[in-house]
Coordinates of C-alpha atoms in Angstrom, one line a residue:
M15 CA 102.8 66.5 133.0
S16 CA 106.0 69.2 133.0
E17 CA 105.6 72.6 132.7
N18 CA 109.1 73.4 131.9
K19 CA 109.1 74.5 128.3
K20 CA 112.0 76.1 126.6
P21 CA 111.4 78.9 124.7
L22 CA 111.2 78.6 120.8
L23 CA 112.9 80.8 118.6
G24 CA 113.2 83.4 121.0
F25 CA 109.3 84.2 120.9
V26 CA 108.7 83.6 124.8
H27 CA 110.9 85.5 127.3
K28 CA 109.9 88.3 129.8
L29 CA 110.5 91.8 128.4
P30 CA 111.9 94.9 130.3
S31 CA 109.8 96.9 132.2
G32 CA 108.5 99.4 130.1
T33 CA 109.3 97.9 127.1
A34 CA 106.5 97.4 124.0
P35 CA 106.7 94.2 122.7
A36 CA 109.0 93.8 119.6
N37 CA 106.0 92.3 117.7
S38 CA 103.8 95.6 118.5
G39 CA 103.8 96.4 114.9
K40 CA 102.0 92.9 114.3
T41 CA 98.7 93.5 116.2
R42 CA 96.8 95.6 113.7
C43 CA 94.6 93.9 110.6
P44 CA 96.2 95.2 107.1
L45 CA 92.7 95.9 105.9
C46 CA 90.7 97.6 108.9
M47 CA 93.8 98.9 110.7
G48 CA 92.2 98.1 113.9
L49 CA 93.6 95.6 116.7
F50 CA 93.2 91.8 115.7
K51 CA 90.2 90.1 116.6
A52 CA 90.1 86.7 115.8
P53 CA 93.3 86.8 113.5
R54 CA 93.8 84.1 110.7
L55 CA 97.2 83.1 109.5
L56 CA 97.1 83.0 105.7
P57 CA 99.4 80.5 103.9
C58 CA 101.7 83.6 102.9
L59 CA 102.3 84.1 106.4
H60 CA 100.2 87.3 106.5
T61 CA 97.4 87.6 109.4
V62 CA 94.1 89.4 108.7
C63 CA 91.0 89.5 111.3
T64 CA 88.4 86.9 110.3
T65 CA 85.6 89.1 109.9
C66 CA 87.5 91.2 106.9
L67 CA 88.5 87.7 105.4
E68 CA 84.8 86.8 105.4
Q69 CA 84.2 90.3 103.8
L70 CA 86.7 89.4 100.9
E71 CA 85.1 88.6 97.6
P72 CA 85.5 85.0 96.9
F73 CA 86.2 83.1 93.4
S74 CA 86.3 79.6 92.4
V75 CA 89.7 77.6 91.7
V76 CA 90.8 74.6 90.5
D77 CA 93.2 72.9 92.6
M78 CA 95.4 70.3 90.6
R79 CA 98.1 69.8 93.2
G80 CA 96.2 67.9 95.9
G81 CA 96.9 68.1 99.6
D82 CA 100.5 69.5 99.4
S83 CA 99.8 72.8 97.8
D84 CA 102.0 75.6 99.3
T85 CA 99.2 77.9 98.9
S86 CA 96.5 76.4 100.3
S87 CA 95.5 76.1 103.8
E88 CA 96.6 72.7 104.7
G89 CA 99.0 74.0 106.8
S90 CA 96.2 74.1 109.4
I91 CA 97.2 71.6 112.2
F92 CA 93.1 71.0 112.3
Q93 CA 92.6 70.0 108.6
E94 CA 92.5 66.6 106.9
L95 CA 94.6 66.2 103.8
K96 CA 92.6 66.7 100.7
P97 CA 92.8 64.1 97.9
R98 CA 95.2 64.3 95.3
N99 CA 93.0 64.5 92.4
Q100 CA 91.3 67.7 90.7
Q101 CA 88.7 69.7 92.6
S102 CA 86.9 72.7 92.7
Q103 CA 86.8 75.1 95.7
I104 CA 86.7 78.3 96.6
G105 CA 89.4 80.7 97.2
I106 CA 90.7 84.4 98.3
L107 CA 93.2 86.5 97.4
C108 CA 95.5 87.9 100.3
P109 CA 94.8 91.6 100.8
V110 CA 98.4 92.2 101.5
C111 CA 100.6 90.3 98.6
D112 CA 97.4 89.2 96.5
A113 CA 98.6 85.7 96.8
Q114 CA 95.8 82.7 96.1
V115 CA 94.8 81.4 99.3
D116 CA 92.8 78.5 98.7
L117 CA 90.1 78.1 101.3
P118 CA 89.5 74.9 103.2
I119 CA 85.9 72.8 103.7
G120 CA 85.2 74.9 106.6
G121 CA 85.7 78.4 105.0
V122 CA 87.7 81.3 106.6
K123 CA 87.0 80.1 110.1
A124 CA 88.9 77.0 109.1
L125 CA 91.9 78.5 108.5
T126 CA 94.7 78.7 111.4
L127 CA 94.3 80.9 114.2
D128 CA 97.2 83.1 114.8
H129 CA 97.6 83.1 118.6
L130 CA 100.9 85.0 118.6
A131 CA 99.0 87.7 117.0
M132 CA 96.4 87.5 119.7
N133 CA 99.1 87.5 122.5
D134 CA 100.5 90.4 121.0
V135 CA 97.1 92.3 120.9
M136 CA 96.5 91.4 124.4
L137 CA 100.4 92.7 125.4
E138 CA 99.3 96.1 123.5
N139 CA 96.1 96.0 125.5
L140 CA 97.9 95.6 128.7
H141 CA 100.5 98.7 128.1
G142 CA 97.5 100.7 127.4
E143 CA 96.3 100.1 131.0
G144 CA 94.0 97.5 130.3
Q145 CA 92.2 99.8 127.9
G146 CA 89.6 97.8 125.5
L147 CA 90.4 94.4 127.3
V148 CA 87.1 93.0 128.7
C149 CA 86.3 90.2 131.1
D150 CA 86.8 86.8 129.7
L151 CA 83.6 85.6 131.4
C152 CA 81.0 88.4 131.4
N153 CA 82.4 90.0 128.2
D154 CA 81.1 93.1 130.0
R155 CA 83.4 94.7 132.3
E156 CA 86.9 95.7 132.3
V157 CA 89.7 93.5 133.1
E158 CA 91.4 93.9 136.6
K159 CA 92.7 90.6 137.6
R160 CA 94.3 87.4 135.6
C161 CA 94.0 84.1 136.9
Q162 CA 97.2 82.8 136.2
T163 CA 95.9 79.0 136.5
C164 CA 93.2 79.7 134.3
K165 CA 94.8 82.0 131.9
S166 CA 91.9 83.9 132.1
N167 CA 91.2 87.9 132.5
L168 CA 88.6 88.9 135.0
C169 CA 86.8 91.9 135.8
Q170 CA 86.4 92.8 139.9
F171 CA 83.1 91.0 139.9
C172 CA 83.9 87.7 138.4
C173 CA 87.1 87.5 140.2
Q174 CA 85.1 87.3 143.6
A175 CA 82.9 84.6 141.9
H176 CA 85.8 82.9 140.9
R177 CA 87.5 82.6 144.3
R178 CA 84.1 81.4 145.6
Q179 CA 84.0 78.8 143.8
K180 CA 85.7 75.5 145.1
K181 CA 87.3 74.2 142.2
T182 CA 88.7 77.8 141.4
S183 CA 89.4 79.0 145.1
Y184 CA 93.0 77.7 145.2
H185 CA 93.7 79.9 141.6
T186 CA 96.4 82.3 141.7
M187 CA 95.0 85.9 140.8
V188 CA 97.6 88.8 140.0
D189 CA 96.7 92.5 139.2
L190 CA 96.7 93.2 135.4
K191 CA 99.4 96.0 135.9
D192 CA 101.7 93.5 137.2
L193 CA 101.6 91.5 133.8
K194 CA 103.0 94.7 131.8
G195 CA 106.3 92.9 131.9
C196 CA 105.2 89.7 130.5
S197 CA 105.8 88.4 127.0
R198 CA 103.0 85.9 126.9
V199 CA 99.6 86.4 128.3
G200 CA 97.4 84.7 126.1
K201 CA 94.6 82.0 126.9
P202 CA 95.5 78.4 126.8
I203 CA 95.1 76.7 123.4
L204 CA 92.5 74.3 123.3
C205 CA 91.7 71.3 121.5
P206 CA 89.1 72.0 118.8
I207 CA 87.5 68.6 118.9
H208 CA 87.5 68.5 122.9
P209 CA 87.1 72.1 123.8
A210 CA 87.6 71.4 127.8
E211 CA 91.2 69.9 127.2
E212 CA 94.3 71.9 126.3
L213 CA 96.7 71.0 123.7
R214 CA 99.7 69.5 125.4
L215 CA 100.8 66.6 123.5
F216 CA 101.9 66.1 120.0
C217 CA 101.2 63.3 117.8
E218 CA 104.6 62.4 115.4
F219 CA 102.5 60.5 113.1
C220 CA 100.0 62.8 112.5
D221 CA 102.6 65.8 112.9
R222 CA 100.0 68.2 114.8
P223 CA 99.3 69.3 118.6
V224 CA 96.3 66.9 120.3
C225 CA 95.1 66.6 123.9
R226 CA 94.6 63.8 126.4
D227 CA 91.2 62.6 125.1
C228 CA 92.6 62.6 121.1
V229 CA 95.8 60.1 122.1
V230 CA 93.1 57.6 123.6
G231 CA 90.8 58.1 120.8
E232 CA 91.5 58.9 117.3
H233 CA 95.1 59.0 117.9
R234 CA 95.1 55.5 120.0
E235 CA 97.8 54.0 118.3
H236 CA 100.2 57.0 117.0
P237 CA 103.2 57.8 118.8
Y238 CA 103.1 61.1 120.9
D239 CA 105.0 62.9 123.6
F240 CA 104.7 66.3 125.4
T241 CA 105.0 69.4 123.7
S242 CA 108.0 70.3 125.9
N243 CA 109.8 67.0 125.0
V244 CA 109.6 67.4 121.2
I245 CA 109.8 70.9 120.9
H246 CA 113.7 70.7 120.4
K247 CA 113.6 68.7 117.5
H248 CA 111.0 70.5 115.9
G249 CA 112.6 73.8 116.8
D250 CA 115.7 72.9 115.2
S251 CA 114.4 71.9 112.2
V252 CA 112.9 75.3 111.9
R253 CA 116.1 77.0 113.1
E254 CA 117.9 74.8 110.5
L255 CA 115.2 75.9 107.8
L256 CA 115.5 79.6 108.8
R257 CA 119.4 79.6 108.7
G258 CA 119.2 78.5 104.9
T259 CA 116.7 81.3 104.6
Q260 CA 118.1 84.2 106.1
P261 CA 120.7 84.4 103.8
R262 CA 118.3 84.7 100.9
V263 CA 116.6 87.5 102.8
E264 CA 120.2 89.1 103.1
A265 CA 120.8 88.7 99.2
L266 CA 117.4 89.9 98.5
E267 CA 118.1 92.9 100.7
E268 CA 121.6 93.6 99.1
A269 CA 119.9 93.1 95.4
L270 CA 117.3 95.7 96.5
A271 CA 120.1 97.8 97.9
Q272 CA 121.8 97.8 94.8
I273 CA 118.8 98.6 92.9
K274 CA 118.3 101.5 94.9
R275 CA 121.8 102.7 94.8
V276 CA 121.5 102.1 90.8
N277 CA 117.9 103.9 90.8
N278 CA 119.5 107.0 92.7
A279 CA 122.5 106.9 90.3
L280 CA 120.0 106.9 87.6
Q281 CA 118.0 109.5 88.7
K282 CA 121.2 111.5 89.3
R283 CA 122.9 110.7 85.8
V284 CA 119.5 111.5 84.1
E285 CA 119.3 115.0 85.9
A286 CA 122.8 115.7 84.8
V287 CA 122.3 114.7 81.1
A288 CA 118.9 116.7 81.5
A289 CA 121.0 119.4 82.6
D290 CA 123.1 119.4 79.6
V291 CA 120.7 119.1 77.2
R292 CA 119.4 122.2 78.6
K293 CA 122.4 123.6 78.4
F294 CA 123.2 122.6 74.8
S295 CA 119.5 123.3 74.0
E296 CA 119.4 126.6 75.4
G297 CA 122.9 127.6 73.9
Y298 CA 121.9 126.3 70.5
I299 CA 118.5 127.9 70.5
K300 CA 120.7 131.1 71.2
A301 CA 123.0 130.3 67.9
I302 CA 120.0 129.9 66.0
E303 CA 118.3 133.1 67.1
E304 CA 121.3 134.8 66.7
H305 CA 122.2 133.2 62.9
R306 CA 118.4 134.2 62.3
N307 CA 118.8 137.7 63.2
K308 CA 121.9 138.0 61.2
M309 CA 119.9 136.4 57.7
L310 CA 117.3 138.8 58.6
K311 CA 119.7 142.0 58.6
Q312 CA 121.6 140.4 55.4
L313 CA 118.0 140.2 53.8
E314 CA 117.3 143.8 55.1
D315 CA 120.6 145.0 53.3
I316 CA 120.1 143.3 50.1
R317 CA 116.3 145.0 50.2
V318 CA 117.8 148.5 50.6
Q319 CA 120.7 147.8 48.3
K320 CA 118.2 146.6 45.5
E321 CA 115.8 149.2 46.5
N322 CA 118.5 152.0 46.3
S323 CA 119.6 150.6 42.8
L324 CA 116.0 150.9 41.6
Q325 CA 115.6 154.0 42.7
L326 CA 118.4 155.7 41.2
Q327 CA 118.0 153.9 38.0
K328 CA 114.5 155.1 38.3
A329 CA 115.6 158.8 38.7
Q330 CA 117.7 158.4 35.9
L331 CA 114.9 157.0 33.8
E332 CA 112.5 159.9 34.8
Q333 CA 115.0 162.7 34.2
L334 CA 115.7 161.3 30.8
L335 CA 112.1 161.0 30.0
A336 CA 111.4 164.2 31.0
D337 CA 114.3 166.0 28.9
M338 CA 112.7 163.7 25.9
R339 CA 109.3 165.1 26.6
T340 CA 110.9 168.6 26.6
G341 CA 112.6 168.0 23.4
V342 CA 109.8 166.5 21.9
E343 CA 106.9 168.9 22.7
F344 CA 109.2 171.6 22.0
T345 CA 110.1 170.4 18.5
E346 CA 106.4 169.4 18.0
H347 CA 105.2 172.8 18.8
L348 CA 108.0 174.5 16.7
L349 CA 107.1 172.5 13.6
T350 CA 103.2 173.1 14.1
S351 CA 103.2 176.9 15.3
G352 CA 106.7 178.4 14.3
S353 CA 107.1 180.3 10.9
D354 CA 109.5 179.2 8.1
L355 CA 112.1 181.8 9.7
E356 CA 111.6 180.7 13.1
I357 CA 112.1 177.2 12.5
L358 CA 115.4 177.9 10.6
I359 CA 116.6 180.1 13.2
T360 CA 116.1 177.6 15.9
K361 CA 116.9 174.5 13.8
G362 CA 120.4 174.3 14.9
V363 CA 119.8 174.3 18.9
V364 CA 117.1 171.6 18.3
V365 CA 119.0 169.5 16.4
E366 CA 121.8 169.5 18.4
R367 CA 119.6 168.7 21.7
L368 CA 117.7 165.9 20.2
R369 CA 120.9 164.3 18.9
K370 CA 122.5 164.4 22.2
L371 CA 119.5 162.9 23.6
N372 CA 119.3 160.0 21.2
K373 CA 122.9 158.8 22.1
V374 CA 122.1 158.7 25.7
E375 CA 122.5 155.1 26.6
Y376 CA 120.1 153.6 29.2
N377 CA 118.6 150.3 30.0
T378 CA 114.8 149.3 29.5
H379 CA 115.1 146.3 31.8
P380 CA 115.5 146.5 35.5
G381 CA 119.2 146.8 36.9
V382 CA 118.4 144.5 39.5
N383 CA 115.8 141.7 40.2
D384 CA 113.8 140.2 43.1
H385 CA 115.7 136.9 43.1
I386 CA 116.4 136.3 46.7
S387 CA 116.3 132.7 48.1
F388 CA 116.4 131.1 51.4
S389 CA 118.4 127.2 51.5
P390 CA 117.5 126.0 54.8
Q391 CA 120.0 122.8 54.3
E392 CA 123.1 124.7 53.1
K393 CA 125.9 124.8 55.7
A394 CA 126.6 128.4 57.1
G395 CA 129.6 127.7 59.3
Q396 CA 129.6 128.1 63.2
C397 CA 127.7 130.5 65.4
R398 CA 128.8 130.2 69.1
G399 CA 130.2 127.1 68.8
Y400 CA 127.4 125.3 67.2
E401 CA 127.0 124.2 63.1
V402 CA 124.0 126.0 61.8
Y403 CA 122.2 126.1 58.7
G404 CA 120.4 128.3 56.2
A405 CA 121.8 130.6 54.1
I406 CA 120.3 133.9 51.7
N407 CA 121.3 133.6 48.3
T408 CA 120.9 136.3 45.8
K409 CA 123.1 134.6 43.1
E410 CA 120.6 133.5 40.0
V411 CA 122.4 130.5 37.7
D412 CA 122.6 132.2 34.0
P413 CA 122.5 129.4 31.5
A414 CA 124.9 131.0 29.2
K415 CA 127.8 131.0 31.3
C416 CA 127.4 127.3 32.6
V417 CA 130.0 125.0 31.5
L418 CA 129.8 121.3 30.5
Q419 CA 133.0 119.1 31.8
G420 CA 134.5 115.4 31.5
E421 CA 136.0 113.1 29.2
D422 CA 133.1 111.3 28.4
L423 CA 131.4 114.5 27.1
H424 CA 131.5 113.5 23.4
R425 CA 132.0 109.8 23.6
A426 CA 131.0 106.8 25.1
R427 CA 130.5 102.7 24.7
E428 CA 127.7 100.6 24.4
K429 CA 125.9 99.5 27.8
Q430 CA 128.6 101.3 29.6
T431 CA 127.8 104.3 32.0
A432 CA 129.5 107.5 30.9
S433 CA 129.5 110.5 32.7
F434 CA 130.2 114.5 32.5
T435 CA 129.6 117.4 34.9
V436 CA 127.8 120.5 34.4
L437 CA 129.3 123.6 36.4
C438 CA 126.6 126.3 36.9
K439 CA 127.8 130.0 37.1
D440 CA 125.7 133.0 37.6
A441 CA 125.8 136.2 34.9
T442 CA 129.2 137.3 36.1
G443 CA 130.8 134.2 35.4
E444 CA 131.2 133.2 39.3
S445 CA 130.5 129.5 40.5
M446 CA 127.1 129.5 42.3
G447 CA 128.5 127.4 45.3
R448 CA 125.6 125.9 45.8
G449 CA 123.2 123.5 44.7
G450 CA 119.1 123.2 44.1
D451 CA 119.0 124.3 40.6
N452 CA 116.6 122.5 38.3
V453 CA 119.0 120.9 35.7
H454 CA 117.3 118.6 32.9
V455 CA 119.6 116.4 30.4
A456 CA 117.9 114.3 27.8
V457 CA 120.0 112.1 26.0
L458 CA 118.3 111.2 22.3
P459 CA 119.5 108.4 19.7
K460 CA 119.8 110.5 16.4
D461 CA 117.9 107.5 14.6
K462 CA 115.3 107.0 17.5
K463 CA 114.3 110.4 19.3
D464 CA 111.0 108.7 20.4
S465 CA 113.1 106.6 22.9
P466 CA 115.4 108.5 25.2
V467 CA 118.1 107.2 27.2
R468 CA 117.4 107.2 31.0
T469 CA 119.8 109.8 32.7
M470 CA 120.7 110.3 36.4
V471 CA 121.5 113.9 37.7
Q472 CA 123.3 113.9 41.1
D473 CA 123.4 117.6 42.7
N474 CA 126.8 117.7 44.5
K475 CA 125.5 120.8 46.6
D476 CA 128.4 122.8 45.2
G477 CA 127.2 124.1 42.4
T478 CA 128.1 121.5 40.0
Y479 CA 126.0 118.3 38.9
C480 CA 127.0 114.9 37.9
V481 CA 125.1 113.6 34.7
S482 CA 125.7 109.8 33.9
Y483 CA 123.8 107.5 31.6
T484 CA 124.4 104.3 29.9
P485 CA 123.4 103.8 26.2
K486 CA 122.1 100.4 25.0
E487 CA 123.3 100.7 21.4
P488 CA 125.8 102.3 19.5
G489 CA 125.7 105.3 17.2
L490 CA 125.2 109.1 17.6
Y491 CA 123.5 110.6 20.2
T492 CA 122.2 114.3 21.0
V493 CA 122.6 115.5 24.4
W494 CA 120.7 118.2 25.9
V495 CA 121.4 120.2 29.0
C496 CA 118.6 123.1 30.0
I497 CA 118.5 125.2 33.0
K498 CA 115.5 127.2 33.5
K499 CA 114.0 126.0 29.9
Q500 CA 117.2 127.2 28.7
H501 CA 120.6 125.6 26.9
V502 CA 123.5 125.7 29.0
Q503 CA 126.7 127.1 27.0
G504 CA 127.7 124.0 24.6
S505 CA 124.3 122.5 24.6
P506 CA 123.3 120.5 22.5
F507 CA 126.1 118.5 21.3
T508 CA 126.3 115.2 19.9
V509 CA 128.2 112.2 21.7
T510 CA 129.5 109.1 19.2
V511 CA 128.7 105.7 21.3
R512 CA 131.0 103.0 20.3
R513 CA 130.6 99.5 20.7
K514 CA 131.8 97.7 23.4
R515 CA 135.4 97.7 24.2
R516 CA 136.9 94.3 22.4
P517 CA 139.3 92.3 24.1
H518 CA 142.6 91.1 23.2
L519 CA 142.7 87.6 21.1
G520 CA 146.2 87.3 21.4
V521 CA 148.9 87.4 24.3
F522 CA 151.0 90.2 25.6
H523 CA 154.4 89.4 25.0
C524 CA 158.2 90.3 24.8
C525 CA 158.4 88.3 21.4
T526 CA 156.9 85.1 19.5
F527 CA 160.1 83.3 19.8
C528 CA 159.9 83.5 23.7
S529 CA 156.0 83.2 24.1
S530 CA 155.4 80.2 21.2
G531 CA 158.8 78.3 22.5
G532 CA 160.7 79.0 19.5
Q533 CA 158.3 77.9 16.7
K534 CA 158.9 79.5 13.7
N535 CA 155.7 79.6 12.2
A536 CA 154.3 81.9 14.8
R537 CA 153.4 85.3 13.8
C538 CA 152.7 88.6 15.8
A539 CA 150.8 91.9 14.8
C540 CA 154.0 93.7 15.2
G541 CA 155.3 92.8 11.9
G542 CA 158.7 92.0 13.1
T543 CA 160.9 89.1 11.8
M544 CA 163.8 86.9 12.5
P545 CA 166.4 85.6 10.2
G546 CA 166.6 82.0 9.9
G547 CA 163.3 81.3 8.6
Y548 CA 161.0 82.6 11.6
L549 CA 158.1 84.2 10.8
G550 CA 157.7 86.2 14.1
C551 CA 159.4 88.6 15.9
G552 CA 162.6 88.5 18.4
H553 CA 164.7 90.9 20.7
G554 CA 166.4 93.5 18.8
H555 CA 165.3 91.8 15.4
K556 CA 164.0 94.0 12.4
G557 CA 160.4 95.1 13.3
H558 CA 160.4 94.7 16.8
P559 CA 158.7 97.3 18.7
G560 CA 161.3 97.4 21.5
R561 CA 159.1 97.0 24.5
P562 CA 156.4 94.3 25.3
H563 CA 153.2 94.3 23.1
W564 CA 149.9 92.4 22.0
S565 CA 150.2 89.5 19.3
C566 CA 147.1 90.1 18.1
C567 CA 147.0 94.1 17.1
G568 CA 150.7 95.2 17.8
K569 CA 149.4 97.5 20.5
L570 CA 151.9 98.6 23.2
T571 CA 149.3 99.4 26.3
E572 CA 148.5 96.1 28.3
K573 CA 145.3 97.6 29.3
S574 CA 143.8 98.6 26.0
E575 CA 141.3 97.7 23.3
C576 CA 141.9 95.0 20.8
T577 CA 141.7 96.6 16.8
Y578 CA 142.5 93.1 15.5
I579 CA 140.3 92.7 12.6
G580 CA 140.5 89.0 11.0
G581 CA 141.7 88.3 7.5
Q582 CA 143.2 91.5 6.8
S583 CA 146.6 90.9 7.1
T584 CA 148.5 87.8 7.7
S585 CA 150.7 89.4 10.2
L586 CA 147.7 89.8 12.4
L587 CA 147.7 86.1 12.9
R588 CA 147.3 84.9 16.7
T589 CA 150.4 83.4 18.4
V590 CA 150.3 80.2 18.9
A591 CA 149.4 79.7 22.9
L592 CA 151.9 78.3 25.3

């Protein structure tokens, strides 16, 4: 048999002296983190120690895919294909990627051995001066030699015994340190059915490596060849598949790189926006605090002003009260204790003083009130470039100063919305300039006061309120407009609700002669006539209003209400329609 094997996918080569194997990162189990011991290759191409896999908790799975399942252990070259039917079996999860692994009948030990990982473990042990390697024969002493013929690692004692045996006396022995530059130092792969034979042949029919005993037994009539002769064909197919896979890897790597770039950009953008939010918020907070301080100072100024006014009024009233008491006490004492002569002597002074005190004008009500309110939704302009809200208000609406405005104030039509405006003012007659007052409106029919009309009051937030209502029937209605349970100026008032606007029955024309096509019996409500027996109006003739008008009622405005009343006059007959 030929031993000249061409390297497959570049995995078999001689490494430069002192260089670690390129696959050294694949020598440790992802579970126990130790060097591989009997590593098993899972269908997801992750390698785990046999003992570690046996410790995983298995679970029952139902395989509906049959023998060509991608996640099962059918990739093992030593397993028979399962029948294509539903069957229950045991599975585990890959400890690296959580992929489902359907265990073959033999369990974990029936999974494919990862010989490449075993070779990498051997190379790593060699680079560690043989530390961890034990003799393949006695499994006790450290390895010192390697039989190049048997591919066995031997201790000094077993090496001497190996040379003394007639069968192995001609085998070549090399020191372990001389193998550090090799890329493959693994043992020969033996046939699992015939353990004494090495797998050197490949069955084309079964698509698996076999030994000499296999081709004369189970694979007797199958085409086969040496592995060195078929490696090129199968290696090329793997290379072709690899070439189709690599672009996908690059595309995925680029996609992940883009995601990373976008994620980094996202993080930077979030940080920038967060900085803007913090800057805005800090500025806004300072603006609000400044506005708060201004309002608190304004409130304090209002308090001081009102208190000063109250103290001044108090002082004036106290002084007047003291003068009054002095006058009253002196006069009472004079009238009760003084003699007639004494009363007459002091009468002039007393009378003058009392008359003067009685003429003094004073207000029994406090000159200021406690009306101070805060309107949080009222715009207060800008502070530090930010729009702020909230205002201190001392104005108080005076119902007697409020004004009612609007064209529909005293007139309305049935089933049509009428509206008017309430303008709120304070005691000085100045507009309130803000909303928030409780304006109560009631629209009551004079003959049905127990059936008020539903009203709507819209606060315009500027001191005006729009009142709207829709009367259902014609007649007289009383409208009440109250603020703080007091009637405003002009309330209550009466509204006359007329019937719904009547449409015109005739035509809006220039004359009956034109609109009727020259008919003599066509008449018009304008009262105009033409000579020659025409009963209707014509341009420039007697009674013509000189402009377009309605034939039914004679009104000159096109968009107006018809006032025609049938039967009152022959001149109000409808014009014949064209």
